[in-house]
PDB file of C-alpha atoms in Angstrom:
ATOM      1  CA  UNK K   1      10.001 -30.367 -24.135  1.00 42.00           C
ATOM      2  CA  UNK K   2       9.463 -27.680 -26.761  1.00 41.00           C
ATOM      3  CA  UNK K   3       6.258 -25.614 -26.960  1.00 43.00           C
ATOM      4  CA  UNK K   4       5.880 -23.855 -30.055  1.00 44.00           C
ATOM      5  CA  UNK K   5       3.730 -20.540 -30.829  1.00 45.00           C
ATOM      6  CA  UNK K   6       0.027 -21.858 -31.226  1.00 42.00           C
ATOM      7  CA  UNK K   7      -2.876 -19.184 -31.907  1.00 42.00           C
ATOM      8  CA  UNK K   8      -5.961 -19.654 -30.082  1.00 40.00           C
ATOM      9  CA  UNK K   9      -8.860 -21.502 -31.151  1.00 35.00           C
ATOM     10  CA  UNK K  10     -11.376 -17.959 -29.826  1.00 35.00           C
ATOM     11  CA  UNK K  11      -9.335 -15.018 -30.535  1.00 34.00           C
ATOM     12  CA  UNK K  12     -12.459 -12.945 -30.137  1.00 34.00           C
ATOM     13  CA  UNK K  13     -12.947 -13.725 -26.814  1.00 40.00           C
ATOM     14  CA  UNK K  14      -9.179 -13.495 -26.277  1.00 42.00           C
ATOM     15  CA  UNK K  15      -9.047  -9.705 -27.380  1.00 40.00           C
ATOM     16  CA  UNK K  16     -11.909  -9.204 -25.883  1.00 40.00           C
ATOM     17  CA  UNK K  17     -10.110 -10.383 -22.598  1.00 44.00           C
ATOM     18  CA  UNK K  18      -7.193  -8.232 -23.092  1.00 46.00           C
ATOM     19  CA  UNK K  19      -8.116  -4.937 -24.898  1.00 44.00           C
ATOM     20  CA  UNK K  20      -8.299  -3.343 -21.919  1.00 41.00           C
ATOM     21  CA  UNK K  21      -4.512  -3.869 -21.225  1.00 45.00           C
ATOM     22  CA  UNK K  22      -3.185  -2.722 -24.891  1.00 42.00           C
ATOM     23  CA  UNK K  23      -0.463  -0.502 -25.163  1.00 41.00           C
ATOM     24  CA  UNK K  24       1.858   0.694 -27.469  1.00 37.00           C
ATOM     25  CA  UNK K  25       5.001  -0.894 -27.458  1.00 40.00           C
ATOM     26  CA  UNK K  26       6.908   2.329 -26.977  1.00 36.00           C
ATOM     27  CA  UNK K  27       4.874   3.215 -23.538  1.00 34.00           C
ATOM     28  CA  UNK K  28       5.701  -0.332 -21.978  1.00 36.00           C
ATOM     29  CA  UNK K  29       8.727  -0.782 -19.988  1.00 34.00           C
ATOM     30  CA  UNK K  30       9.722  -4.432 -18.573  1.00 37.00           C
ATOM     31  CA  UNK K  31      10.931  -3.721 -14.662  1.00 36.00           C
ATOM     32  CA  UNK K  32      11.273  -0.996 -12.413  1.00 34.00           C
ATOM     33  CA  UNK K  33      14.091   1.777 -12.983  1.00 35.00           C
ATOM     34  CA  UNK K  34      14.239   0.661 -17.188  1.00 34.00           C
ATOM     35  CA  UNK K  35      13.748   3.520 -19.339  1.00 33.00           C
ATOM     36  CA  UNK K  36      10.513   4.472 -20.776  1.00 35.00           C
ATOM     37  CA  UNK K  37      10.180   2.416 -24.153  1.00 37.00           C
ATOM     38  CA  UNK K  38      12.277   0.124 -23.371  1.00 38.00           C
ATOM     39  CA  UNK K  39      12.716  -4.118 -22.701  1.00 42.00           C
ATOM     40  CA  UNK K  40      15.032  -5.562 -21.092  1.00 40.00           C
ATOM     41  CA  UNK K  41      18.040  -6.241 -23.240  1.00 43.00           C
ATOM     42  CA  UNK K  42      19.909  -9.126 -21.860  1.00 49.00           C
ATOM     43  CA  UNK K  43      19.061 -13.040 -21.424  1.00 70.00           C
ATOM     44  CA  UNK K  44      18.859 -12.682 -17.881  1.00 74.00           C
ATOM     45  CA  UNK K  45      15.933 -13.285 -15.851  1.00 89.00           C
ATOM     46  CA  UNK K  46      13.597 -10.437 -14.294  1.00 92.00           C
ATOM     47  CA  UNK K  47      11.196 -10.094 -12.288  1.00 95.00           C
ATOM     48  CA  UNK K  48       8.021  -8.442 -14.261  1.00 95.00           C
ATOM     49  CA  UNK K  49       5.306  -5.744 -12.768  1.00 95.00           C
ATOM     50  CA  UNK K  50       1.909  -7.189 -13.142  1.00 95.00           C
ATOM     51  CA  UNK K  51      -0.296  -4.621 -15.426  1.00 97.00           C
ATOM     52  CA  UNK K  52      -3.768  -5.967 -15.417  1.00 94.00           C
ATOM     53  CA  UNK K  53      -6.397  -9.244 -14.273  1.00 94.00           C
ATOM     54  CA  UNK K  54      -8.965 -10.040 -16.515  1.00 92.00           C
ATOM     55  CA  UNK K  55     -10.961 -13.000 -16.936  1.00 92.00           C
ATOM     56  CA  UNK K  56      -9.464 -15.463 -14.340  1.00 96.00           C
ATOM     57  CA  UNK K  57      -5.760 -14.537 -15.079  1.00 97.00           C
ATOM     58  CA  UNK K  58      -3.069 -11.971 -14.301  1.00 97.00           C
ATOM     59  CA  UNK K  59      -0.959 -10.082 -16.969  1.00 97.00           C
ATOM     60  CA  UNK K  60       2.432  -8.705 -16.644  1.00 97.00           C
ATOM     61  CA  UNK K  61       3.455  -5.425 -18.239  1.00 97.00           C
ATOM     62  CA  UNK K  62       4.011  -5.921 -21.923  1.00 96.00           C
ATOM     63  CA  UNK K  63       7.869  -7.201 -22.465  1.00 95.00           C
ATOM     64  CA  UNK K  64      10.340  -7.569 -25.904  1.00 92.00           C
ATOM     65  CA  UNK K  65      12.401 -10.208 -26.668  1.00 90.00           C
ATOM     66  CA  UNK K  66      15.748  -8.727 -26.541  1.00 88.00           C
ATOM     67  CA  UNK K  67      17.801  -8.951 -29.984  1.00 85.00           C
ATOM     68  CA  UNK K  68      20.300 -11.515 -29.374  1.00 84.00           C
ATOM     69  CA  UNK K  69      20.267 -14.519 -31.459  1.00 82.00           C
ATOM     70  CA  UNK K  70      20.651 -16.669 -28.154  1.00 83.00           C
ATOM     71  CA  UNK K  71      17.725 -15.497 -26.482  1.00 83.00           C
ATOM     72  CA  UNK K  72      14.841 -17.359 -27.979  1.00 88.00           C
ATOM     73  CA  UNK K  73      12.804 -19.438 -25.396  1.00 92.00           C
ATOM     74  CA  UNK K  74      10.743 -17.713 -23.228  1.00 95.00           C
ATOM     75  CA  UNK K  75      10.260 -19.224 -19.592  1.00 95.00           C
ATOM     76  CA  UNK K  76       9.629 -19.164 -16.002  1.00 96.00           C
ATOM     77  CA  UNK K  77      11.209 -19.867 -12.631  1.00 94.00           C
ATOM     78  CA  UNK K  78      10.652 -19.180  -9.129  1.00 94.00           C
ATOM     79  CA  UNK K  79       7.096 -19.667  -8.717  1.00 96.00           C
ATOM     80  CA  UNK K  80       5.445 -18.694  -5.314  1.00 96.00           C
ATOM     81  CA  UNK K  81       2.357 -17.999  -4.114  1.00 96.00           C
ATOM     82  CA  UNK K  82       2.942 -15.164  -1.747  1.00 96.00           C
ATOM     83  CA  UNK K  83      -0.002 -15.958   0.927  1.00 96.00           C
ATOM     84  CA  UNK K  84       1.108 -19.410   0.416  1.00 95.00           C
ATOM     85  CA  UNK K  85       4.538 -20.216   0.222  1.00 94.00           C
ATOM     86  CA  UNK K  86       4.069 -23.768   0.279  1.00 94.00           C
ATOM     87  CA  UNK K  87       2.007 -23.294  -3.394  1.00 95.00           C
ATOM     88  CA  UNK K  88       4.814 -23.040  -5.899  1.00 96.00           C
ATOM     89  CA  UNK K  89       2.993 -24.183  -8.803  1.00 97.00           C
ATOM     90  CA  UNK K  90       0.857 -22.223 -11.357  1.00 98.00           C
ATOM     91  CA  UNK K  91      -0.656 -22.256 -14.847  1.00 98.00           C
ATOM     92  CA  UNK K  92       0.688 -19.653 -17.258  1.00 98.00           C
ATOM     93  CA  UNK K  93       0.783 -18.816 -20.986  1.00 97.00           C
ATOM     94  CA  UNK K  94       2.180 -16.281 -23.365  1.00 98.00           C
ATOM     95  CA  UNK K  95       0.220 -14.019 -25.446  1.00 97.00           C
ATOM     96  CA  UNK K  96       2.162 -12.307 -28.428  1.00 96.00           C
ATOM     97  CA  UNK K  97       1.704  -8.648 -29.958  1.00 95.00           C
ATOM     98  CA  UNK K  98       2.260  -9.292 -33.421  1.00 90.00           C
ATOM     99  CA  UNK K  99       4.224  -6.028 -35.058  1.00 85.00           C
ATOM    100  CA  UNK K 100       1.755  -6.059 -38.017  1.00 88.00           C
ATOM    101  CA  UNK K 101      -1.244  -5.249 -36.258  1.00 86.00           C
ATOM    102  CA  UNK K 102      -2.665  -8.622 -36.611  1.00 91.00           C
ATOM    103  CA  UNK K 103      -4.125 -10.533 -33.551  1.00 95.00           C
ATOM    104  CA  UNK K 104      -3.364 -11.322 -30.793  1.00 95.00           C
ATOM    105  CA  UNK K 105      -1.663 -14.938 -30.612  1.00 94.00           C
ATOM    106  CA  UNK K 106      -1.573 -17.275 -27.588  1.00 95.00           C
ATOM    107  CA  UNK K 107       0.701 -20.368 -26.286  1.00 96.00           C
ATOM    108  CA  UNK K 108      -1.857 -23.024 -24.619  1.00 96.00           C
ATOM    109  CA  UNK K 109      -1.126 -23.180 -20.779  1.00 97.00           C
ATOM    110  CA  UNK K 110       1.741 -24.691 -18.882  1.00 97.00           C
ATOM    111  CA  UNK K 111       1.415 -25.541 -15.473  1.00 98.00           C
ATOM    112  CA  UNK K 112       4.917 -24.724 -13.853  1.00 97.00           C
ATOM    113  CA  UNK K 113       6.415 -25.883 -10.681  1.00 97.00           C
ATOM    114  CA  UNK K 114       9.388 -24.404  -8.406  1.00 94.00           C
ATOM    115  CA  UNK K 115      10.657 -26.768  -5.822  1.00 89.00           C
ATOM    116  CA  UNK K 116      13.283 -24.742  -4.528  1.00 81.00           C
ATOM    117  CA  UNK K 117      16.335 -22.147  -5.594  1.00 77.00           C
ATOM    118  CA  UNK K 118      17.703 -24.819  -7.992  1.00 82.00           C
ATOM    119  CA  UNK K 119      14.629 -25.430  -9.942  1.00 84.00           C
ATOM    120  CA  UNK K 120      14.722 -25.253 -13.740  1.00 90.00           C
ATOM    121  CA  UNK K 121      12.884 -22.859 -16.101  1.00 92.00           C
ATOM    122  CA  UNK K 122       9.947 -23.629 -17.309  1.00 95.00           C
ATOM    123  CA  UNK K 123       9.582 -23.610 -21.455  1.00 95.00           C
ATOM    124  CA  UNK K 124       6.094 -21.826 -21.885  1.00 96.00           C
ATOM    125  CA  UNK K 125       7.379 -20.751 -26.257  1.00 95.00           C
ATOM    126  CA  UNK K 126      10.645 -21.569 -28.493  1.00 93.00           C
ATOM    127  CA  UNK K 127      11.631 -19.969 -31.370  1.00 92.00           C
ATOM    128  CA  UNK K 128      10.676 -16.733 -30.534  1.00 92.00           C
ATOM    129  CA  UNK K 129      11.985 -13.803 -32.832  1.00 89.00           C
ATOM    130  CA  UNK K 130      13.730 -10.882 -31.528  1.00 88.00           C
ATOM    131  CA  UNK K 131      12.083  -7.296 -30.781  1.00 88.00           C
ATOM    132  CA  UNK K 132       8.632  -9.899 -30.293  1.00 91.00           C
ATOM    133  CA  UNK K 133       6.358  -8.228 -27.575  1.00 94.00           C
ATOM    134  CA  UNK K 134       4.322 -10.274 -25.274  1.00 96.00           C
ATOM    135  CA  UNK K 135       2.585 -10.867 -22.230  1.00 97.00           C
ATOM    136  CA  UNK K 136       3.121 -13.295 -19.406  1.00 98.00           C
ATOM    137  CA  UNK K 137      -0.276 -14.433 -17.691  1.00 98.00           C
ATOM    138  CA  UNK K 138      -1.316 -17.188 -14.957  1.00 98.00           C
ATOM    139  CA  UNK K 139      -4.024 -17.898 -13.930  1.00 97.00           C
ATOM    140  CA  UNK K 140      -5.404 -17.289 -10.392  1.00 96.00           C
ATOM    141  CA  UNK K 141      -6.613 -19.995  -8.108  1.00 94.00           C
ATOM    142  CA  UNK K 142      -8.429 -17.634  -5.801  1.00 94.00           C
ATOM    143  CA  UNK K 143      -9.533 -13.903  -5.796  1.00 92.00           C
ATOM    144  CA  UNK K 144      -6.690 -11.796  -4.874  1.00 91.00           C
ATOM    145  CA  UNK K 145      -4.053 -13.754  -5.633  1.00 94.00           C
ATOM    146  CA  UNK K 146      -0.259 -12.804  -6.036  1.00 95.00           C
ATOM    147  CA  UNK K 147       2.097 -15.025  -7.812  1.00 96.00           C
ATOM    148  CA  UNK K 148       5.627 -14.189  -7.897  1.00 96.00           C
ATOM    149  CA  UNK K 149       7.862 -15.470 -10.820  1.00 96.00           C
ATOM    150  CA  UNK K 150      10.764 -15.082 -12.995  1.00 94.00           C
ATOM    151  CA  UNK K 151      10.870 -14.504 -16.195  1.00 95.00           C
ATOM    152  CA  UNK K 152      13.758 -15.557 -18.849  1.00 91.00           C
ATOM    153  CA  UNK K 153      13.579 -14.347 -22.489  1.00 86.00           C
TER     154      UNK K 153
END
């Protein structure tokens, strides 16, 4: 099932939400031990930082596409709830960094399941150009909540 790039319907509300947890691209770094200024580079999967909860939902630190013509889809995988390990499911969506200074834009949520080592990623966006930066978000079910997940780009 594809899910394509949609923007969201109050994108005042949704910078609003996130301005707080802006950065430049070049201060943003997408797992422990990378380089300053710098995304992952590979297809594999990794493990983001979170960076900041606002409104209901938890953001990672901001990430890149890496520039390979193979790695388009961006998804997620081993989902846990780590108070609960029985909860493996969560809602999560994308929000995109535009490189022209435009708006924010945001996929509509997913609600993504693990049921064990051999689950499969979950599509949150397709089509997703190279160098893109973005966000990873889900949304919390109760107050102090810490979801671990993968992340494939």
């Amino acid at each position: 099932m594809n899910r394509r790039i949609h923007p969201l319907a109050a994108v005042t509300g949704l910078i609003a939400l996130l301005a707080p947890g802006l950065a430049a691209p070049g201060a943003a770094h997408a797992q422990p031990g990378s380089a300053p200024g710098r995304a992952a580079r590979d297809c594999t999967p990794i493990r983001p930082e979170t960076d900041f909860y606002a409104g209901g939902r938890v953001a990672t630190v901001l990430l890149a596409v890496p520039d390979d013509p193979t790695c388009t889809t961006i998804s997620v995988s081993h989902v846990v709830d780590v108070a609960v390990p029985t909860d493996r499911c969560q809602d999560f969506l994308v929000i995109f960094y535009p490189t022209d200074g435009s708006e924010p834009i945001a996929t509509e949520p997913v609600t993504a399941c693990s049921h064990g080592p051999r689950s499969r990623p979950v599509v949150l966006a397709t089509d997703v150009p190279d160098g893109t930066w973005y966000r990873v978000l889900y949304e919390i079910d109760y107050l102090g909540q810490d979801v671990r997940f993968t992340v494939r780009h």
